[in-house]
Amino acid sequence: MTDITSKAEAALAAIGAATSLDALEAERLETLGKKGWVSLALKTLGGMSPEERTAAAPAIQSARAAIAEALDAKKAALEAAALEEQLARETVDLTLPALAAPKGSVHPVSQVMDELAEIFADLGFAVATGPEIEDDWHNFTALNMDETHPARAMHDTFYFPDRTPEGREILLRTHTSPVQVRTMLAAAQTSPGGAPVRIIAPGRVYRSDSDATHTPMFHQIEGLVIDRDIHLGHLKWTLETFLKAFFERDDIVLRLRPSYFPFTEPSVEVDVGYASENGRRVVGGSGDAPGHAWMELLGSGMVNARVLQMGGFDPGQWQGFAFGVGVDRLAMLKYGMNDLRAFFDGDGRWLTHYGFSPFDQPTLSAGVGARA
Ligand code: DAH
C-alpha cells in the first residue's frame, strides 16, 4: 500500500515537472495506459479476497483519480502555454497587399444576353428556349418556308445525315425563329385556339458561313408577342424602348423599311441612325442628320397568318409581331469591338480586356421603368 502511495507521489511529481505534451503522454502511458502500473494494479483487485480488496482498493482508486486529474490539468496548462507562445511568435501584417487571386470574367455575349433578358423582363417578356438541333419542320416549314421555298437555300444550313422518325430532316437551327413555333404550339396545347404570348428567345444559331463578319455559330434573340389587338405600332414602340434601354441613350432613331420574310406579313427591316466617331460606330441620332448614316439592325414584322395557324392559333382572333436580332452584333456596337471572330477564339487576353466582372452590378439594373 505504501508502495502504491509512494509510486503515486512520484508520478504526480513527474506530471508536475513535465514540460512538453510528449513527456506528459509518456507519463500517462506509464500510469493509466493499458500496461501502466495503475491499470495493472487495478486488475489485481479481481483476484483478491474481499478483505484484501477492501484494504487495497482505496489506495489504488485514489492514486488513479489523483493521477487522472493531474494529467488533465497539466495537459490544459501545456496547451494554453503553447497557444500563448504561438500568438506571441506569429504576427500578421495587415498592411501587406493581398495576393492577387485569378478571377474569371463574363463574356460580352453572356453579358448582353443578360442585359436583354433584364430589359425585356421589365416589359413583361418571359425567356423561352428551344433545341439547337432542330428539324426542318420547325426551322422552315412551320415558318412558312415549305420544301421548295427559295429562302431555305439562303440559310446555308448544316444538315445531319439522319432523319426524325416522322421523316423530317435534322439540322442545326439557322435562326431562333423555330422557338416561335414551339412556344405557340405549347401555348395552343394548353389553350386551344390560342392565348397571349410575350417571349424572347436568346440562343445559338448555326450557318455554314465564315469571314470577318460571319462565324458558323453566332447568337440571335427572337421576340414574339401575340395578343388580340396587336399592331405595328406596338412593334415599333417595343423596339424603340428596348434599344433606348440597351444603348442607354434616349436619342435612338429608327427607320422602318418594307422588307420580306416568309414568316411575317407585312415585314419590316429596322435601321438605326449612327455616327462614326474615331472609326467606331456610335448609335444615336437620325441617320439623315449631318455626319450620320443608317445601319441595318434587325428584321421584324407582323406574324404571318399561316404561321399563326401552323402554331395552333386562330388567325381570325389573334395577331402578333416578331423580331430577330443578332446578339453578337449588338455587343460589338455597344462595347466597341470590331472583329466578330475574336468573340469565339477563346483568347484569355481578349476576354480579360472585353469581359465583364461577375461581381459588378448589371449595367441596366435601374430597368426600363426607371427611364420612362
Ligand atoms: N429569322 C430571321 C433571320 O435569321 C430574322 C427575323 C426576321 C426574325 C424577321 C423574325 C422576324 O422574328 O420577324 O434572318
Coordinates of C-alpha atoms and ligand atoms in Angstrom, one line a residue:
M1 CA 0.0 0.0 0.0
T2 CA 2.7 2.4 0.9
D3 CA 4.3 1.2 -2.3
I4 CA 1.2 2.5 -4.3
T5 CA 1.2 5.8 -2.4
S6 CA 4.9 6.5 -3.0
K7 CA 4.6 5.5 -6.6
A8 CA 1.6 7.8 -7.0
E9 CA 3.5 10.7 -5.4
A10 CA 6.5 10.1 -7.8
A11 CA 4.1 10.1 -10.7
L12 CA 2.3 13.3 -9.6
A13 CA 5.7 14.9 -9.2
A14 CA 6.8 13.8 -12.7
I15 CA 3.5 15.1 -14.2
G16 CA 4.0 18.4 -12.4
A17 CA 7.5 18.6 -13.9
A18 CA 6.6 17.7 -17.5
T19 CA 7.5 20.5 -19.9
S20 CA 6.0 19.1 -23.0
L21 CA 2.9 17.3 -24.2
D22 CA 5.1 14.4 -25.3
A23 CA 6.6 14.0 -21.9
L24 CA 3.1 14.2 -20.4
E25 CA 1.8 11.4 -22.7
A26 CA 4.8 9.2 -21.7
E27 CA 3.8 9.7 -18.1
R28 CA 0.1 8.8 -18.9
L29 CA 1.1 5.6 -20.6
E30 CA 3.3 4.6 -17.7
T31 CA 0.4 5.1 -15.2
L32 CA -3.1 4.9 -16.7
G33 CA -2.1 3.4 -20.0
K34 CA -3.2 -0.2 -20.7
K35 CA 0.1 -1.5 -19.4
G36 CA 0.6 1.3 -16.9
W37 CA 1.2 0.3 -13.3
V38 CA -2.1 1.8 -12.1
S39 CA -4.1 -0.2 -14.6
L40 CA -2.2 -3.4 -13.7
A41 CA -2.7 -2.8 -10.0
L42 CA -6.4 -2.3 -10.6
K43 CA -6.5 -5.7 -12.4
T44 CA -5.0 -7.4 -9.4
L45 CA -8.1 -6.5 -7.3
G46 CA -10.1 -9.1 -9.1
G47 CA -8.0 -11.9 -7.8
M48 CA -8.1 -10.8 -4.1
S49 CA -10.3 -12.0 -1.3
P50 CA -13.0 -9.5 -0.3
E51 CA -11.0 -8.5 2.8
E52 CA -7.8 -7.9 0.8
R53 CA -9.7 -6.0 -1.8
T54 CA -11.3 -3.7 0.8
A55 CA -7.8 -3.0 2.2
A56 CA -6.0 -2.5 -1.1
A57 CA -8.6 -0.8 -3.3
P58 CA -8.9 2.7 -1.7
A59 CA -5.2 3.5 -2.3
I60 CA -5.2 2.3 -5.9
Q61 CA -8.5 4.2 -6.7
S62 CA -7.4 7.4 -5.2
A63 CA -4.0 7.1 -6.9
R64 CA -5.9 6.7 -10.2
A65 CA -8.2 9.7 -9.6
A66 CA -5.3 11.9 -8.5
I67 CA -3.1 11.0 -11.5
A68 CA -6.0 11.4 -14.0
E69 CA -6.9 14.8 -12.6
A70 CA -3.2 15.9 -12.6
L71 CA -2.8 14.7 -16.2
D72 CA -5.9 16.7 -17.3
A73 CA -4.8 19.8 -15.5
K74 CA -1.2 19.7 -16.8
K75 CA -2.4 19.0 -20.4
A76 CA -4.7 22.1 -20.3
A77 CA -1.8 24.2 -18.9
L78 CA 0.7 23.0 -21.5
E79 CA -1.8 23.6 -24.4
A80 CA -2.6 27.1 -23.1
A81 CA 1.1 27.9 -22.9
A82 CA 1.7 26.6 -26.4
L83 CA -1.1 28.8 -27.7
E84 CA 0.3 31.8 -25.9
E85 CA 3.7 31.1 -27.3
Q86 CA 2.4 30.8 -30.8
L87 CA 0.4 34.0 -30.6
A88 CA 3.5 35.8 -29.3
R89 CA 5.6 34.4 -32.1
E90 CA 3.3 34.8 -35.1
T91 CA 2.3 38.2 -36.3
V92 CA 0.1 39.2 -39.2
D93 CA 1.0 42.4 -41.1
L94 CA -2.4 43.7 -42.1
T95 CA -0.8 46.4 -44.2
L96 CA 0.6 44.0 -46.7
P97 CA -1.3 43.9 -50.1
A98 CA -3.4 40.8 -50.6
L99 CA -2.2 38.2 -53.0
A100 CA -3.9 38.6 -56.4
A101 CA -6.4 35.8 -57.0
P102 CA -7.1 34.8 -60.6
K103 CA -10.6 35.9 -61.5
G104 CA -12.8 34.9 -64.4
S105 CA -14.9 37.3 -66.4
V106 CA -18.2 37.3 -68.1
H107 CA -18.1 37.0 -71.9
P108 CA -19.6 40.1 -73.7
V109 CA -22.2 37.8 -75.4
S110 CA -23.4 36.4 -72.0
Q111 CA -23.4 39.9 -70.6
V112 CA -25.5 41.2 -73.4
M113 CA -27.9 38.3 -73.2
D114 CA -28.3 39.1 -69.5
E115 CA -29.0 42.7 -70.3
L116 CA -31.5 41.8 -72.9
A117 CA -33.3 39.4 -70.6
E118 CA -33.4 42.2 -68.0
I119 CA -34.8 44.8 -70.3
F120 CA -37.5 42.5 -71.7
A121 CA -38.4 41.3 -68.3
D122 CA -39.3 44.9 -67.4
L123 CA -41.6 44.9 -70.5
G124 CA -43.3 41.7 -69.3
F125 CA -41.5 39.2 -71.6
A126 CA -40.5 35.7 -70.4
V127 CA -37.5 33.9 -71.7
A128 CA -38.2 30.8 -73.9
T129 CA -35.7 28.3 -75.2
G130 CA -35.7 25.6 -77.9
P131 CA -33.3 22.9 -79.2
E132 CA -30.2 23.8 -81.2
I133 CA -30.6 20.5 -83.1
E134 CA -33.9 21.1 -84.9
D135 CA -35.9 19.5 -87.6
D136 CA -36.8 21.2 -90.9
W137 CA -40.5 21.4 -90.0
H138 CA -39.9 23.7 -87.0
N139 CA -36.9 25.6 -88.6
F140 CA -38.6 26.2 -92.0
T141 CA -42.0 24.6 -92.8
A142 CA -43.9 26.0 -89.8
L143 CA -42.4 29.4 -90.5
N144 CA -44.0 29.3 -94.0
M145 CA -41.0 28.0 -95.9
D146 CA -42.0 24.7 -97.4
E147 CA -39.6 22.3 -99.1
T148 CA -39.5 24.3 -102.3
H149 CA -39.2 27.8 -100.7
P150 CA -36.1 29.6 -102.1
A151 CA -35.3 31.2 -98.6
R152 CA -34.3 27.7 -97.4
A153 CA -31.4 27.7 -99.8
M154 CA -30.3 31.2 -98.5
H155 CA -29.7 29.9 -95.0
D156 CA -26.5 27.8 -95.6
T157 CA -27.9 25.1 -93.4
F158 CA -25.9 22.4 -91.6
Y159 CA -27.8 19.1 -92.1
F160 CA -27.3 15.8 -90.3
P161 CA -27.4 12.6 -92.4
D162 CA -30.3 11.1 -90.3
R163 CA -34.0 11.9 -90.3
T164 CA -36.5 12.0 -87.5
P165 CA -38.9 9.1 -87.1
E166 CA -41.5 11.2 -88.9
G167 CA -39.1 11.6 -91.8
R168 CA -38.2 15.2 -91.1
E169 CA -34.7 16.4 -91.9
I170 CA -32.5 17.1 -88.9
L171 CA -30.4 20.2 -88.9
L172 CA -28.6 22.8 -86.7
R173 CA -31.2 25.6 -86.3
T174 CA -30.3 28.5 -88.6
H175 CA -32.2 31.1 -86.6
T176 CA -34.0 31.4 -83.3
S177 CA -37.4 31.7 -85.1
P178 CA -38.3 28.0 -84.5
V179 CA -38.7 28.9 -80.8
Q180 CA -41.7 31.0 -82.0
V181 CA -43.3 27.8 -83.4
R182 CA -42.5 25.7 -80.3
T183 CA -43.9 28.5 -78.0
M184 CA -47.1 28.8 -80.0
L185 CA -47.7 25.1 -80.1
A186 CA -47.1 24.8 -76.4
A187 CA -49.5 27.7 -75.7
A188 CA -52.1 26.3 -78.1
Q189 CA -52.0 22.9 -76.4
T190 CA -53.0 24.4 -73.0
S191 CA -55.4 26.9 -74.6
P192 CA -56.8 25.5 -77.9
G193 CA -57.3 28.3 -80.3
G194 CA -54.6 30.5 -78.8
A195 CA -53.5 32.5 -75.8
P196 CA -51.5 35.7 -75.3
V197 CA -47.7 35.2 -75.7
R198 CA -44.9 37.5 -74.8
I199 CA -41.4 35.9 -75.1
I200 CA -37.9 36.5 -76.1
A201 CA -35.7 33.5 -77.1
P202 CA -31.9 34.1 -77.0
G203 CA -29.6 31.4 -78.2
R204 CA -27.0 30.0 -80.5
V205 CA -27.7 29.5 -84.2
Y206 CA -25.6 28.0 -87.0
R207 CA -24.9 28.7 -90.6
S208 CA -22.1 27.4 -92.9
D209 CA -20.5 30.8 -93.4
S210 CA -17.2 32.2 -92.2
D211 CA -15.4 35.6 -92.8
A212 CA -14.7 38.7 -90.8
T213 CA -18.3 39.4 -90.1
H214 CA -19.7 35.8 -90.1
T215 CA -18.9 32.8 -87.9
P216 CA -20.5 29.4 -88.3
M217 CA -22.0 29.8 -84.9
F218 CA -23.5 33.0 -83.7
H219 CA -26.2 34.3 -81.4
Q220 CA -29.7 35.7 -82.0
I221 CA -32.5 36.8 -79.9
E222 CA -36.0 36.3 -81.1
G223 CA -39.1 38.2 -79.9
L224 CA -42.7 37.2 -80.2
V225 CA -45.8 38.9 -79.0
I226 CA -49.3 37.5 -79.7
D227 CA -52.5 39.1 -78.4
R228 CA -55.9 40.1 -79.6
D229 CA -55.2 43.7 -80.7
I230 CA -51.5 43.8 -81.7
H231 CA -50.4 46.1 -84.5
L232 CA -47.2 47.6 -86.0
G233 CA -47.3 50.5 -83.5
H234 CA -46.7 48.0 -80.7
L235 CA -43.8 46.6 -82.6
K236 CA -42.2 50.0 -83.2
W237 CA -42.7 51.1 -79.6
T238 CA -41.2 47.9 -78.2
L239 CA -38.2 48.1 -80.4
E240 CA -37.6 51.7 -79.6
T241 CA -37.9 51.1 -75.9
F242 CA -35.7 48.1 -76.0
L243 CA -32.9 49.9 -78.0
K244 CA -33.0 53.0 -75.8
A245 CA -32.6 50.9 -72.7
F246 CA -29.9 48.7 -74.3
F247 CA -27.8 51.5 -75.7
E248 CA -28.6 53.6 -72.6
R249 CA -29.5 56.7 -74.6
D250 CA -32.7 58.5 -75.4
D251 CA -31.8 59.7 -78.9
I252 CA -32.2 56.4 -80.7
V253 CA -33.9 56.9 -84.0
L254 CA -35.3 54.0 -86.0
R255 CA -36.2 53.8 -89.7
L256 CA -38.7 51.1 -90.7
R257 CA -38.4 49.8 -94.3
P258 CA -40.7 47.4 -96.1
S259 CA -39.0 44.1 -96.4
Y260 CA -39.8 40.4 -96.9
F261 CA -39.6 37.4 -94.5
P262 CA -41.7 34.3 -95.2
F263 CA -42.9 34.3 -91.5
T264 CA -44.1 37.9 -91.3
E265 CA -46.6 39.9 -93.3
P266 CA -46.0 42.8 -93.6
S267 CA -42.3 42.5 -92.9
V268 CA -40.1 45.4 -91.7
E269 CA -36.4 45.9 -91.8
V270 CA -35.3 48.2 -89.0
D271 CA -32.4 50.6 -89.4
V272 CA -30.9 52.7 -86.6
G273 CA -29.1 56.0 -87.0
Y274 CA -25.5 56.3 -86.0
A275 CA -22.4 58.5 -86.3
S276 CA -18.8 57.4 -86.9
E277 CA -16.5 58.6 -84.1
N278 CA -12.8 57.7 -84.4
G279 CA -13.6 54.8 -86.7
R280 CA -16.2 53.5 -84.3
R281 CA -19.9 53.4 -85.0
V282 CA -21.8 55.1 -82.2
V283 CA -25.6 54.5 -82.2
G284 CA -27.8 57.6 -81.8
G285 CA -29.5 60.4 -83.8
S286 CA -31.2 60.3 -87.1
G287 CA -29.4 58.6 -90.0
D288 CA -30.3 61.6 -92.1
A289 CA -28.6 64.1 -89.8
P290 CA -25.3 65.6 -90.9
G291 CA -22.4 63.2 -90.2
H292 CA -24.8 60.3 -89.6
A293 CA -25.9 57.3 -91.6
W294 CA -28.4 54.4 -91.3
M295 CA -27.4 50.9 -90.3
E296 CA -29.5 47.8 -90.8
L297 CA -30.1 46.3 -87.3
L298 CA -32.9 43.7 -87.3
G299 CA -35.7 42.0 -89.1
S300 CA -39.3 42.1 -87.9
G301 CA -42.9 42.2 -88.9
M302 CA -46.5 41.1 -88.1
V303 CA -46.7 37.3 -87.7
N304 CA -47.9 35.7 -90.9
A305 CA -51.4 34.3 -90.6
R306 CA -50.1 30.9 -91.9
V307 CA -47.5 30.8 -89.2
L308 CA -50.2 31.5 -86.5
Q309 CA -52.3 28.7 -88.0
M310 CA -49.4 26.2 -88.0
G311 CA -48.7 27.2 -84.4
G312 CA -52.2 26.2 -83.5
F313 CA -53.6 29.8 -83.2
D314 CA -56.8 31.1 -84.8
P315 CA -55.6 34.0 -87.0
G316 CA -59.2 35.4 -87.0
Q317 CA -58.7 36.1 -83.3
W318 CA -55.0 36.7 -82.8
Q319 CA -52.4 38.9 -84.2
G320 CA -48.8 39.2 -83.3
F321 CA -45.4 40.7 -84.1
A322 CA -42.0 39.2 -84.1
F323 CA -38.4 40.3 -84.5
G324 CA -35.0 38.7 -84.7
V325 CA -31.6 40.4 -83.8
G326 CA -28.0 39.4 -83.9
V327 CA -26.7 39.4 -80.3
D328 CA -23.1 39.5 -81.3
R329 CA -23.7 42.5 -83.5
L330 CA -25.5 44.3 -80.6
A331 CA -22.5 43.5 -78.3
M332 CA -20.0 44.8 -80.9
L333 CA -21.9 48.0 -81.3
K334 CA -22.4 48.7 -77.6
Y335 CA -18.9 47.8 -76.5
G336 CA -16.9 48.9 -79.5
M337 CA -15.4 45.6 -80.7
N338 CA -14.7 45.2 -84.4
D339 CA -13.9 41.6 -85.1
L340 CA -16.6 39.1 -84.7
R341 CA -14.2 36.1 -84.9
A342 CA -12.4 37.2 -81.7
F343 CA -15.6 36.5 -79.8
F344 CA -15.1 32.8 -80.3
D345 CA -11.3 32.4 -80.4
G346 CA -11.2 31.7 -76.7
D347 CA -8.2 34.0 -76.2
G348 CA -7.9 34.8 -72.5
R349 CA -6.3 38.2 -73.2
W350 CA -9.3 39.3 -75.3
L351 CA -11.6 38.2 -72.5
T352 CA -9.6 40.0 -69.9
H353 CA -9.9 43.1 -71.9
Y354 CA -13.5 42.9 -73.0
G355 CA -15.0 40.7 -70.3
F356 CA -17.2 41.9 -67.5
S357 CA -16.7 41.4 -63.8
P358 CA -19.1 38.8 -62.5
F359 CA -19.4 40.9 -59.3
D360 CA -20.4 44.2 -60.9
Q361 CA -23.9 45.4 -60.8
P362 CA -25.7 44.7 -64.1
T363 CA -25.4 47.9 -66.0
L364 CA -29.1 48.2 -66.5
S365 CA -30.4 47.2 -63.1
A366 CA -32.3 50.5 -63.0
G367 CA -34.6 48.9 -65.5
V368 CA -36.8 50.2 -68.4
G369 CA -39.4 51.5 -66.0
A370 CA -36.9 53.8 -64.3
R371 CA -36.3 55.6 -67.6
A372 CA -39.9 56.1 -68.6
Ligands
DAH1 N1 -35.1 34.7 -88.6 C1 -34.6 35.8 -89.3 C2 -33.1 35.5 -89.7 O1 -32.4 34.8 -89.0 C3 -34.6 37.1 -88.5 C4 -36.0 37.5 -88.3 C5 -36.6 38.4 -89.2 C6 -36.7 37.1 -87.2 C7 -37.9 38.8 -89.0 C8 -38.0 37.5 -87.0 C9 -38.6 38.3 -87.9 O2 -38.8 37.1 -86.0 O3 -39.9 38.7 -87.7 O4 -32.6 36.1 -90.7

